[in-house]
């Protein structure tokens, strides 16, 4: 009778196996802990881990040729990326290249731009929550191990036709309670066509039908959900126009993919619709980039503090951003309108993040400041729904622990980022949290379940955060997270408990 593999044993065994595999394969380039669009390894101080998904940085404000693929430019040639379809494997590998490099570009014709690329991912993530929902419910501690496997086939038929398929298998071991997006046996994770039509001398439009990931802008309000095995994916069509260095326009009409734990049984969620337009232009105002967007999320049923019912929510937003070797700046504002359970939606959000880096100093220090505010409901009886609800939130905006949802929340997070060596990045700082409205509650985690409104201070408490990222090779990375939450006195009297989160992740991409 086989014995059950414990979560910690599985973590150690899988990590050792990944490390052993990586050790047998020479790196194709210098180790990196910077972004796809930051291929100069010493060009900036360290990843804005709190501003973007792991491995993804906000686009540089400098005008550069953009690839006409949905989502923006490709990454540096021959480098695995977090968003896998941004990778560039167009270069023919050398005749004596290792097998794992050769399968990333398998020529199918005498022309170099007709090829098949085969890749994959193996990720193991151990997480340990003490009071994952801060005591809102009993028995809320959990210490599962996630395993994520991916197999990718990327077929390029010239410059203007591409077919991409990604299979995924997702497991969760030793959990005290299940997290649904961590459990999905073998299924089609992404599958789409890219059909590109040149327009004029430089512009291109690419139409992408199928199933795909779709982070928008800085990925905060419409992100990827990297902390769980299954990212947010959508089924439908996306069209992207890019005029290099000038403007990009995204138009999309999709349904979020409903995750079910069986094999080959995921499908578009018939109870939800997500569509919209996102426009981005670099260097439009004094060297700053500007984004404008509108998108609508329709849900047949939603449960919020204001009640239960259909939610038809439009988000109108604008963003001002800039990034160079010293300065990064990102300011975004969003208004939400629509109807929820026969109530008019009147919600808003403001997101700010900035930092200054000293790239010439030892450890390339970056001092950063983040400040966000998302509306709550001031009056549950006035017929208006004032609580902000993000379409596909990237909850690590606050910390990897994801103790809090965006709704009715304000925070102030000063941080320091250091790079002791080129491929190691450490970020730490306290995150101070408040309710935006005292009449509304505190919303917890991905589900948005909330503590009831309580009397007293708006102050919620403080997260103490530590994050470390080590890019061991071009394919193998490790990340460590620690967050300790101490509730304020009034929140503690309302039932909140101290929380602690520890996570360690190993990720191998080829």
Short mmCIF file of C-alpha atoms in Angstrom, two decimals:
data_model
loop_
_atom_site.label_atom_id
_atom_site.label_comp_id
_atom_site.label_asym_id
_atom_site.label_seq_id
_atom_site.Cartn_x
_atom_site.Cartn_y
_atom_site.Cartn_z
CA UNK A 1 0.00 0.00 0.00
CA UNK A 2 1.73 3.26 -1.05
CA UNK A 3 2.25 5.83 1.65
CA UNK A 4 0.90 9.35 1.25
CA UNK A 5 3.59 11.84 0.27
CA UNK A 6 3.59 14.72 2.77
CA UNK A 7 3.50 18.26 1.45
CA UNK A 8 6.94 19.13 2.84
CA UNK A 9 8.49 15.93 1.50
CA UNK A 10 6.93 16.62 -1.90
CA UNK A 11 8.34 20.15 -1.85
CA UNK A 12 11.88 19.01 -1.04
CA UNK A 13 11.81 16.15 -3.53
CA UNK A 14 10.43 18.23 -6.37
CA UNK A 15 12.76 21.15 -5.71
CA UNK A 16 15.77 18.82 -5.64
CA UNK A 17 14.67 17.20 -8.89
CA UNK A 18 14.23 20.57 -10.62
CA UNK A 19 17.60 21.79 -9.36
CA UNK A 20 19.31 18.58 -10.50
CA UNK A 21 17.76 18.90 -13.95
CA UNK A 22 18.85 22.52 -14.22
CA UNK A 23 22.39 21.65 -13.20
CA UNK A 24 22.73 19.34 -16.20
CA UNK A 25 21.72 22.03 -18.67
CA UNK A 26 23.98 25.01 -19.42
CA UNK A 27 22.29 28.38 -19.20
CA UNK A 28 21.59 30.03 -22.54
CA UNK A 29 22.32 33.51 -21.17
CA UNK A 30 23.32 35.28 -18.02
CA UNK A 31 20.91 34.81 -15.12
CA UNK A 32 18.33 37.56 -14.94
CA UNK A 33 15.97 38.93 -12.37
CA UNK A 34 14.77 41.75 -14.55
CA UNK A 35 11.92 42.03 -16.95
CA UNK A 36 11.29 40.98 -20.55
CA UNK A 37 11.59 44.59 -21.69
CA UNK A 38 14.67 45.23 -19.54
CA UNK A 39 17.24 42.96 -21.16
CA UNK A 40 20.20 45.04 -19.97
CA UNK A 41 20.86 43.28 -16.69
CA UNK A 42 22.21 46.36 -14.91
CA UNK A 43 19.78 48.93 -16.23
CA UNK A 44 17.73 49.30 -13.06
CA UNK A 45 17.71 48.46 -9.39
CA UNK A 46 15.35 45.53 -9.11
CA UNK A 47 11.93 44.26 -10.02
CA UNK A 48 8.92 46.23 -8.91
CA UNK A 49 7.53 43.09 -7.36
CA UNK A 50 4.62 45.00 -5.89
CA UNK A 51 3.71 46.65 -9.19
CA UNK A 52 3.50 43.75 -11.61
CA UNK A 53 3.26 39.97 -11.88
CA UNK A 54 6.44 37.98 -11.23
CA UNK A 55 8.80 38.38 -14.17
CA UNK A 56 6.84 41.21 -15.74
CA UNK A 57 7.80 44.87 -15.47
CA UNK A 58 5.82 47.94 -16.55
CA UNK A 59 6.70 48.90 -20.11
CA UNK A 60 9.51 51.40 -20.49
CA UNK A 61 8.38 54.89 -21.38
CA UNK A 62 11.07 55.22 -24.06
CA UNK A 63 9.79 54.68 -27.59
CA UNK A 64 11.02 51.32 -28.85
CA UNK A 65 9.85 49.08 -31.66
CA UNK A 66 6.89 47.08 -30.39
CA UNK A 67 5.98 43.61 -31.53
CA UNK A 68 2.42 43.37 -32.82
CA UNK A 69 1.35 40.62 -30.48
CA UNK A 70 -1.53 41.00 -28.03
CA UNK A 71 -0.04 42.19 -24.77
CA UNK A 72 2.90 44.15 -26.18
CA UNK A 73 6.54 43.47 -26.98
CA UNK A 74 8.33 40.17 -26.95
CA UNK A 75 10.92 39.39 -24.33
CA UNK A 76 14.67 39.23 -25.01
CA UNK A 77 15.60 36.46 -27.48
CA UNK A 78 16.05 33.03 -25.96
CA UNK A 79 14.75 33.88 -22.47
CA UNK A 80 11.82 32.08 -20.79
CA UNK A 81 9.21 34.56 -19.55
CA UNK A 82 6.36 34.56 -17.06
CA UNK A 83 3.86 35.25 -19.85
CA UNK A 84 4.96 32.42 -22.12
CA UNK A 85 3.61 33.69 -25.41
CA UNK A 86 5.84 36.79 -25.16
CA UNK A 87 8.96 34.63 -25.60
CA UNK A 88 11.17 35.00 -28.67
CA UNK A 89 12.62 31.74 -29.99
CA UNK A 90 12.98 32.86 -33.61
CA UNK A 91 16.75 32.34 -33.71
CA UNK A 92 17.92 28.98 -35.09
CA UNK A 93 19.92 27.16 -32.38
CA UNK A 94 23.51 26.17 -33.02
CA UNK A 95 24.18 22.70 -34.34
CA UNK A 96 25.84 21.67 -31.07
CA UNK A 97 23.19 23.27 -28.83
CA UNK A 98 21.67 21.14 -26.04
CA UNK A 99 18.49 19.26 -26.85
CA UNK A 100 16.40 21.50 -24.60
CA UNK A 101 17.42 24.50 -26.73
CA UNK A 102 16.86 22.73 -30.02
CA UNK A 103 13.23 21.94 -29.23
CA UNK A 104 12.55 25.64 -28.71
CA UNK A 105 13.14 26.13 -32.47
CA UNK A 106 12.44 23.12 -34.67
CA UNK A 107 12.69 24.25 -38.33
CA UNK A 108 9.82 23.12 -40.54
CA UNK A 109 10.95 24.83 -43.74
CA UNK A 110 14.01 26.39 -45.31
CA UNK A 111 12.73 29.73 -44.09
CA UNK A 112 13.73 30.52 -40.48
CA UNK A 113 10.32 31.95 -39.63
CA UNK A 114 8.52 28.62 -40.10
CA UNK A 115 9.18 26.59 -36.97
CA UNK A 116 7.71 24.76 -33.99
CA UNK A 117 8.71 25.68 -30.45
CA UNK A 118 8.19 23.21 -27.58
CA UNK A 119 8.51 24.37 -23.98
CA UNK A 120 7.15 23.83 -20.52
CA UNK A 121 7.12 24.69 -16.84
CA UNK A 122 7.40 22.82 -13.54
CA UNK A 123 6.53 24.82 -10.43
CA UNK A 124 6.35 23.72 -6.80
CA UNK A 125 5.03 26.22 -4.23
CA UNK A 126 4.85 25.54 -0.51
CA UNK A 127 2.56 27.95 1.37
CA UNK A 128 1.82 28.20 5.09
CA UNK A 129 -0.98 30.43 6.35
CA UNK A 130 -1.69 31.01 10.02
CA UNK A 131 -5.21 32.49 10.04
CA UNK A 132 -5.55 32.82 6.27
CA UNK A 133 -8.76 34.85 6.64
CA UNK A 134 -7.64 36.47 9.89
CA UNK A 135 -10.08 34.54 12.04
CA UNK A 136 -13.24 35.48 10.20
CA UNK A 137 -14.04 31.75 10.19
CA UNK A 138 -12.79 28.92 12.40
CA UNK A 139 -9.97 26.58 11.32
CA UNK A 140 -8.55 29.05 8.82
CA UNK A 141 -4.92 27.88 8.85
CA UNK A 142 -3.58 26.00 5.85
CA UNK A 143 -0.20 24.69 4.62
CA UNK A 144 -0.61 23.01 1.23
CA UNK A 145 1.93 22.34 -1.50
CA UNK A 146 0.96 23.36 -5.04
CA UNK A 147 2.36 21.69 -8.12
CA UNK A 148 1.96 23.27 -11.56
CA UNK A 149 3.01 21.53 -14.79
CA UNK A 150 2.80 23.05 -18.28
CA UNK A 151 3.60 21.78 -21.78
CA UNK A 152 3.70 24.30 -24.62
CA UNK A 153 3.50 23.96 -28.39
CA UNK A 154 4.04 27.20 -30.34
CA UNK A 155 3.80 26.94 -34.15
CA UNK A 156 4.98 29.88 -36.29
CA UNK A 157 4.04 29.84 -39.99
CA UNK A 158 5.84 32.97 -41.16
CA UNK A 159 5.54 36.41 -39.64
CA UNK A 160 1.76 36.62 -39.72
CA UNK A 161 0.32 33.29 -38.55
CA UNK A 162 0.80 31.54 -35.23
CA UNK A 163 -0.91 28.71 -33.33
CA UNK A 164 -0.25 28.36 -29.60
CA UNK A 165 -1.36 25.50 -27.29
CA UNK A 166 -0.56 25.11 -23.60
CA UNK A 167 -1.62 22.07 -21.57
CA UNK A 168 -1.67 22.27 -17.80
CA UNK A 169 -1.93 19.98 -14.79
CA UNK A 170 -2.47 21.45 -11.32
CA UNK A 171 -2.45 19.67 -7.96
CA UNK A 172 -2.66 20.57 -4.29
CA UNK A 173 -1.31 18.33 -1.52
CA UNK A 174 -1.84 18.21 2.26
CA UNK A 175 -4.32 21.08 2.29
CA UNK A 176 -6.51 21.64 5.35
CA UNK A 177 -9.12 23.08 3.01
CA UNK A 178 -9.09 23.13 -0.78
CA UNK A 179 -8.39 26.21 -2.88
CA UNK A 180 -10.35 25.68 -6.09
CA UNK A 181 -7.95 27.37 -8.58
CA UNK A 182 -5.14 25.09 -7.33
CA UNK A 183 -6.94 21.92 -8.42
CA UNK A 184 -7.40 21.20 -12.12
CA UNK A 185 -6.22 17.96 -13.68
CA UNK A 186 -4.91 17.79 -17.24
CA UNK A 187 -6.68 20.41 -19.33
CA UNK A 188 -6.22 22.90 -22.15
CA UNK A 189 -4.89 25.92 -20.34
CA UNK A 190 -4.38 28.16 -23.39
CA UNK A 191 -5.11 27.59 -27.08
CA UNK A 192 -5.31 30.37 -29.64
CA UNK A 193 -4.45 31.55 -33.14
CA UNK A 194 -2.72 34.81 -33.96
CA UNK A 195 -3.52 36.17 -37.41
CA UNK A 196 -1.57 39.36 -38.17
CA UNK A 197 -2.32 41.83 -40.95
CA UNK A 198 0.26 44.55 -41.74
CA UNK A 199 -1.23 48.04 -41.99
CA UNK A 200 0.94 50.66 -43.65
CA UNK A 201 4.72 50.73 -43.30
CA UNK A 202 4.88 49.92 -39.60
CA UNK A 203 1.50 49.21 -38.03
CA UNK A 204 -0.01 45.77 -37.58
CA UNK A 205 -3.27 44.36 -36.30
CA UNK A 206 -3.37 40.92 -34.73
CA UNK A 207 -6.59 39.00 -34.14
CA UNK A 208 -6.44 36.33 -31.44
CA UNK A 209 -9.40 33.92 -31.11
CA UNK A 210 -9.28 31.15 -28.51
CA UNK A 211 -8.41 30.75 -24.83
CA UNK A 212 -5.67 32.93 -23.34
CA UNK A 213 -4.25 34.90 -20.44
CA UNK A 214 -4.95 38.62 -20.67
CA UNK A 215 -3.24 40.94 -18.17
CA UNK A 216 -4.10 44.56 -18.98
CA UNK A 217 -1.93 47.61 -18.32
CA UNK A 218 0.08 47.17 -15.13
CA UNK A 219 -1.86 44.01 -14.29
CA UNK A 220 -3.29 45.30 -11.00
CA UNK A 221 -7.04 45.52 -11.72
CA UNK A 222 -6.98 42.93 -14.51
CA UNK A 223 -4.09 40.61 -13.70
CA UNK A 224 -2.96 37.00 -13.89
CA UNK A 225 -3.37 35.55 -10.34
CA UNK A 226 0.14 34.11 -10.24
CA UNK A 227 -0.03 33.08 -6.57
CA UNK A 228 -2.40 30.19 -7.37
CA UNK A 229 -1.82 27.33 -9.79
CA UNK A 230 -4.44 28.52 -12.26
CA UNK A 231 -4.09 32.03 -13.55
CA UNK A 232 -7.05 34.00 -14.85
CA UNK A 233 -7.78 32.89 -18.41
CA UNK A 234 -10.45 33.97 -20.87
CA UNK A 235 -12.22 32.48 -23.84
CA UNK A 236 -13.22 34.64 -26.79
CA UNK A 237 -11.44 36.99 -29.17
CA UNK A 238 -8.90 39.78 -28.75
CA UNK A 239 -7.69 42.18 -31.44
CA UNK A 240 -4.56 44.30 -30.98
CA UNK A 241 -3.33 47.17 -33.14
CA UNK A 242 0.22 48.41 -32.54
CA UNK A 243 2.01 51.28 -34.23
CA UNK A 244 5.55 50.86 -32.88
CA UNK A 245 6.57 53.56 -30.43
CA UNK A 246 3.28 55.39 -30.92
CA UNK A 247 0.17 53.58 -29.74
CA UNK A 248 -1.38 50.20 -29.02
CA UNK A 249 -5.11 49.49 -28.99
CA UNK A 250 -6.66 46.33 -27.52
CA UNK A 251 -10.28 45.35 -28.10
CA UNK A 252 -11.60 42.16 -26.52
CA UNK A 253 -14.82 40.20 -26.06
CA UNK A 254 -14.47 37.18 -23.76
CA UNK A 255 -15.85 35.01 -21.00
CA UNK A 256 -13.68 34.07 -18.00
CA UNK A 257 -12.82 30.37 -18.03
CA UNK A 258 -14.68 28.37 -15.37
CA UNK A 259 -12.26 25.96 -13.66
CA UNK A 260 -13.53 22.49 -12.84
CA UNK A 261 -11.19 19.93 -11.24
CA UNK A 262 -11.57 17.10 -13.76
CA UNK A 263 -9.73 16.37 -17.00
CA UNK A 264 -10.44 18.39 -20.18
CA UNK A 265 -13.62 19.85 -18.69
CA UNK A 266 -12.91 23.60 -18.38
CA UNK A 267 -15.04 25.93 -20.48
CA UNK A 268 -16.09 29.54 -20.77
CA UNK A 269 -18.27 30.63 -17.84
CA UNK A 270 -21.75 31.23 -19.31
CA UNK A 271 -22.68 33.35 -16.30
CA UNK A 272 -19.95 35.95 -16.92
CA UNK A 273 -18.96 38.32 -19.72
CA UNK A 274 -15.80 40.43 -19.90
CA UNK A 275 -15.22 42.87 -22.75
CA UNK A 276 -13.64 46.25 -23.32
CA UNK A 277 -11.03 48.52 -24.92
CA UNK A 278 -7.53 49.39 -23.68
CA UNK A 279 -5.41 52.12 -25.34
CA UNK A 280 -1.77 52.79 -24.41
CA UNK A 281 0.65 55.37 -25.79
CA UNK A 282 4.28 55.98 -24.70
CA UNK A 283 5.89 59.41 -24.49
CA UNK A 284 2.68 61.38 -24.87
CA UNK A 285 2.98 63.86 -21.98
CA UNK A 286 6.46 65.14 -21.04
CA UNK A 287 7.98 61.71 -21.51
CA UNK A 288 5.16 59.96 -19.62
CA UNK A 289 3.07 57.19 -21.10
CA UNK A 290 -0.70 57.39 -20.92
CA UNK A 291 -3.35 54.66 -20.90
CA UNK A 292 -7.11 55.00 -21.28
CA UNK A 293 -9.50 52.10 -20.91
CA UNK A 294 -13.03 50.89 -20.48
CA UNK A 295 -14.12 47.38 -19.71
CA UNK A 296 -17.28 45.74 -18.47
CA UNK A 297 -17.65 42.65 -16.31
CA UNK A 298 -21.13 41.12 -16.17
CA UNK A 299 -21.93 38.47 -13.56
CA UNK A 300 -25.34 36.83 -13.32
CA UNK A 301 -24.91 36.42 -9.56
CA UNK A 302 -22.69 38.29 -7.12
CA UNK A 303 -22.67 38.36 -3.32
CA UNK A 304 -21.55 41.64 -1.80
CA UNK A 305 -22.26 43.37 1.48
CA UNK A 306 -24.90 45.44 -0.32
CA UNK A 307 -26.81 42.24 -1.12
CA UNK A 308 -26.99 39.54 -3.78
CA UNK A 309 -27.98 39.76 -7.42
CA UNK A 310 -26.79 40.44 -10.95
CA UNK A 311 -23.73 42.67 -11.25
CA UNK A 312 -23.14 44.67 -14.46
CA UNK A 313 -20.06 46.76 -13.71
CA UNK A 314 -18.16 49.07 -16.10
CA UNK A 315 -14.72 50.38 -15.16
CA UNK A 316 -13.46 53.60 -16.77
CA UNK A 317 -9.80 54.30 -16.14
CA UNK A 318 -6.74 56.39 -16.97
CA UNK A 319 -3.10 55.77 -16.19
CA UNK A 320 0.06 57.90 -16.28
CA UNK A 321 3.37 56.06 -16.15
CA UNK A 322 7.10 56.38 -16.68
CA UNK A 323 10.16 54.27 -16.11
CA UNK A 324 13.88 54.70 -16.67
CA UNK A 325 17.02 53.52 -14.89
CA UNK A 326 16.43 55.85 -11.93
CA UNK A 327 12.74 56.72 -11.74
CA UNK A 328 9.58 54.64 -11.96
CA UNK A 329 6.15 56.21 -11.63
CA UNK A 330 2.66 54.74 -12.03
CA UNK A 331 -0.58 56.59 -11.25
CA UNK A 332 -3.99 55.15 -12.13
CA UNK A 333 -7.55 56.19 -11.44
CA UNK A 334 -10.74 54.21 -12.07
CA UNK A 335 -14.46 54.92 -11.82
CA UNK A 336 -17.06 52.16 -11.71
CA UNK A 337 -20.63 52.57 -12.93
CA UNK A 338 -23.45 50.15 -13.69
CA UNK A 339 -25.99 48.25 -11.62
CA UNK A 340 -25.82 45.68 -8.86
CA UNK A 341 -29.01 44.04 -7.56
CA UNK A 342 -31.08 47.00 -8.85
CA UNK A 343 -28.73 49.48 -7.17
CA UNK A 344 -26.68 52.07 -9.04
CA UNK A 345 -22.93 51.46 -8.77
CA UNK A 346 -20.91 54.49 -7.66
CA UNK A 347 -17.42 53.23 -6.88
CA UNK A 348 -13.86 54.41 -7.46
CA UNK A 349 -10.21 53.47 -7.02
CA UNK A 350 -6.84 55.26 -7.09
CA UNK A 351 -3.54 53.39 -7.43
CA UNK A 352 -0.12 54.98 -7.05
CA UNK A 353 3.38 53.55 -7.06
CA UNK A 354 6.73 55.30 -7.47
CA UNK A 355 10.36 54.65 -6.73
CA UNK A 356 13.86 55.99 -7.14
CA UNK A 357 16.81 53.70 -7.88
CA UNK A 358 20.53 54.36 -7.49
CA UNK A 359 21.91 51.93 -10.12
CA UNK A 360 25.54 53.01 -9.60
CA UNK A 361 25.56 52.32 -5.86
CA UNK A 362 26.35 48.93 -4.31
CA UNK A 363 23.26 46.68 -4.25
CA UNK A 364 21.43 49.17 -6.54
CA UNK A 365 18.99 50.34 -3.82
CA UNK A 366 15.48 51.42 -4.71
CA UNK A 367 13.26 53.37 -2.33
CA UNK A 368 9.63 52.91 -3.19
CA UNK A 369 6.25 54.16 -2.06
CA UNK A 370 2.89 52.67 -2.85
CA UNK A 371 -0.47 54.18 -1.92
CA UNK A 372 -3.91 52.91 -2.92
CA UNK A 373 -7.50 53.76 -2.09
CA UNK A 374 -10.63 51.80 -3.07
CA UNK A 375 -14.12 52.91 -2.15
CA UNK A 376 -16.47 51.25 0.30
CA UNK A 377 -20.20 51.73 0.80
CA UNK A 378 -21.11 54.67 3.05
CA UNK A 379 -24.79 53.76 3.37
CA UNK A 380 -26.32 50.33 2.74
CA UNK A 381 -29.83 51.83 2.59
CA UNK A 382 -29.39 54.58 -0.01
CA UNK A 383 -29.93 52.38 -3.10
CA UNK A 384 -26.35 52.86 -4.30
CA UNK A 385 -23.57 50.28 -4.35
CA UNK A 386 -20.37 52.07 -3.39
CA UNK A 387 -17.97 49.16 -2.91
CA UNK A 388 -15.19 48.90 -5.50
CA UNK A 389 -14.82 45.43 -7.05
CA UNK A 390 -11.90 44.72 -9.39
CA UNK A 391 -12.54 42.58 -12.48
CA UNK A 392 -9.60 40.18 -12.04
CA UNK A 393 -7.56 41.55 -9.14
CA UNK A 394 -3.91 40.83 -8.57
CA UNK A 395 -4.19 40.49 -4.80
CA UNK A 396 -0.42 40.53 -4.19
CA UNK A 397 -0.82 44.27 -4.76
CA UNK A 398 -0.88 44.29 -0.95
CA UNK A 399 1.26 41.23 -0.22
CA UNK A 400 1.73 37.69 -1.51
CA UNK A 401 -0.30 36.57 1.51
CA UNK A 402 -3.41 38.06 -0.15
CA UNK A 403 -5.03 38.62 3.23
CA UNK A 404 -7.09 41.50 1.81
CA UNK A 405 -9.27 42.23 -1.19
CA UNK A 406 -9.29 45.66 -2.86
CA UNK A 407 -12.78 46.64 -1.66
CA UNK A 408 -13.07 49.43 0.95
CA UNK A 409 -9.33 49.53 1.50
CA UNK A 410 -6.59 52.16 1.68
CA UNK A 411 -2.91 51.42 2.17
CA UNK A 412 0.47 53.12 2.40
CA UNK A 413 3.54 50.97 1.75
CA UNK A 414 7.09 52.37 1.88
CA UNK A 415 9.66 49.81 0.76
CA UNK A 416 13.33 49.28 0.05
CA UNK A 417 14.66 46.98 -2.68
CA UNK A 418 18.25 45.73 -2.80
CA UNK A 419 20.25 43.57 -5.20
CA UNK A 420 23.17 42.06 -3.24
CA UNK A 421 24.20 40.31 -6.47
CA UNK A 422 22.85 40.68 -9.96
CA UNK A 423 20.46 37.73 -9.83
CA UNK A 424 19.18 38.19 -6.26
CA UNK A 425 16.55 40.79 -5.33
CA UNK A 426 15.25 41.50 -1.83
CA UNK A 427 12.35 43.81 -1.01
CA UNK A 428 10.96 44.66 2.45
CA UNK A 429 8.69 47.17 4.11
CA UNK A 430 5.60 47.77 6.26
CA UNK A 431 2.17 48.15 4.66
CA UNK A 432 -0.26 50.25 6.73
CA UNK A 433 -3.95 49.53 6.03
CA UNK A 434 -7.21 51.41 6.66
CA UNK A 435 -10.89 51.09 5.75
CA UNK A 436 -11.99 53.75 3.29
CA UNK A 437 -15.46 53.85 4.85
CA UNK A 438 -16.20 53.11 8.50
CA UNK A 439 -19.73 52.09 7.48
CA UNK A 440 -18.35 49.17 5.46
CA UNK A 441 -16.43 46.07 6.51
CA UNK A 442 -12.99 44.59 5.86
CA UNK A 443 -12.89 42.36 2.78
CA UNK A 444 -10.72 39.27 2.98
CA UNK A 445 -8.80 37.37 0.30
CA UNK A 446 -9.78 36.26 -3.20
CA UNK A 447 -13.44 35.61 -2.32
CA UNK A 448 -14.00 39.07 -0.89
CA UNK A 449 -15.88 37.76 2.15
CA UNK A 450 -15.95 40.49 4.75
CA UNK A 451 -15.93 41.24 8.41
CA UNK A 452 -19.04 43.20 9.32
CA UNK A 453 -18.70 46.97 9.80
CA UNK A 454 -17.56 47.87 13.31
CA UNK A 455 -17.26 51.01 15.39
CA UNK A 456 -14.00 52.78 16.08
CA UNK A 457 -10.95 53.60 14.03
CA UNK A 458 -10.62 53.10 10.30
CA UNK A 459 -7.16 51.65 10.92
CA UNK A 460 -7.06 47.93 10.07
CA UNK A 461 -3.51 47.00 10.92
CA UNK A 462 -0.02 46.53 9.51
CA UNK A 463 1.52 43.98 7.16
CA UNK A 464 5.25 43.43 7.60
CA UNK A 465 6.50 42.12 4.25
CA UNK A 466 9.67 40.44 3.04
CA UNK A 467 10.21 39.11 -0.47
CA UNK A 468 13.32 37.58 -2.06
CA UNK A 469 13.78 36.46 -5.68
CA UNK A 470 16.75 34.42 -6.88
CA UNK A 471 17.12 33.77 -10.61
CA UNK A 472 19.51 30.83 -10.25
CA UNK A 473 19.81 30.26 -14.01
CA UNK A 474 17.98 31.60 -17.03
CA UNK A 475 15.42 28.82 -16.51
CA UNK A 476 15.36 28.17 -12.75
CA UNK A 477 14.07 30.68 -10.18
CA UNK A 478 13.28 30.62 -6.48
CA UNK A 479 11.10 33.06 -4.54
CA UNK A 480 10.52 33.46 -0.81
CA UNK A 481 7.70 35.40 0.86
CA UNK A 482 6.98 36.31 4.46
CA UNK A 483 4.10 38.50 5.70
CA UNK A 484 3.13 39.07 9.32
CA UNK A 485 -0.13 40.92 9.97
CA UNK A 486 -0.90 42.65 13.25
CA UNK A 487 -4.48 43.97 13.52
CA UNK A 488 -5.29 47.34 15.02
CA UNK A 489 -7.03 47.39 18.39
CA UNK A 490 -10.54 48.06 17.04
CA UNK A 491 -10.21 45.45 14.29
CA UNK A 492 -9.01 42.93 16.86
CA UNK A 493 -12.02 43.70 19.07
CA UNK A 494 -14.23 43.04 16.02
CA UNK A 495 -12.81 39.51 15.83
CA UNK A 496 -9.65 39.81 13.73
CA UNK A 497 -6.65 37.68 14.63
CA UNK A 498 -2.97 38.00 13.91
CA UNK A 499 -1.99 36.37 10.65
CA UNK A 500 1.23 35.00 9.22
CA UNK A 501 2.11 33.79 5.75
CA UNK A 502 5.25 32.03 4.58
CA UNK A 503 5.82 30.81 1.04
CA UNK A 504 8.70 29.35 -0.94
CA UNK A 505 8.47 28.69 -4.66
CA UNK A 506 10.70 26.91 -7.14
CA UNK A 507 9.98 27.43 -10.82
CA UNK A 508 11.70 25.82 -13.80
CA UNK A 509 10.81 27.01 -17.31
CA UNK A 510 12.22 25.77 -20.59
#
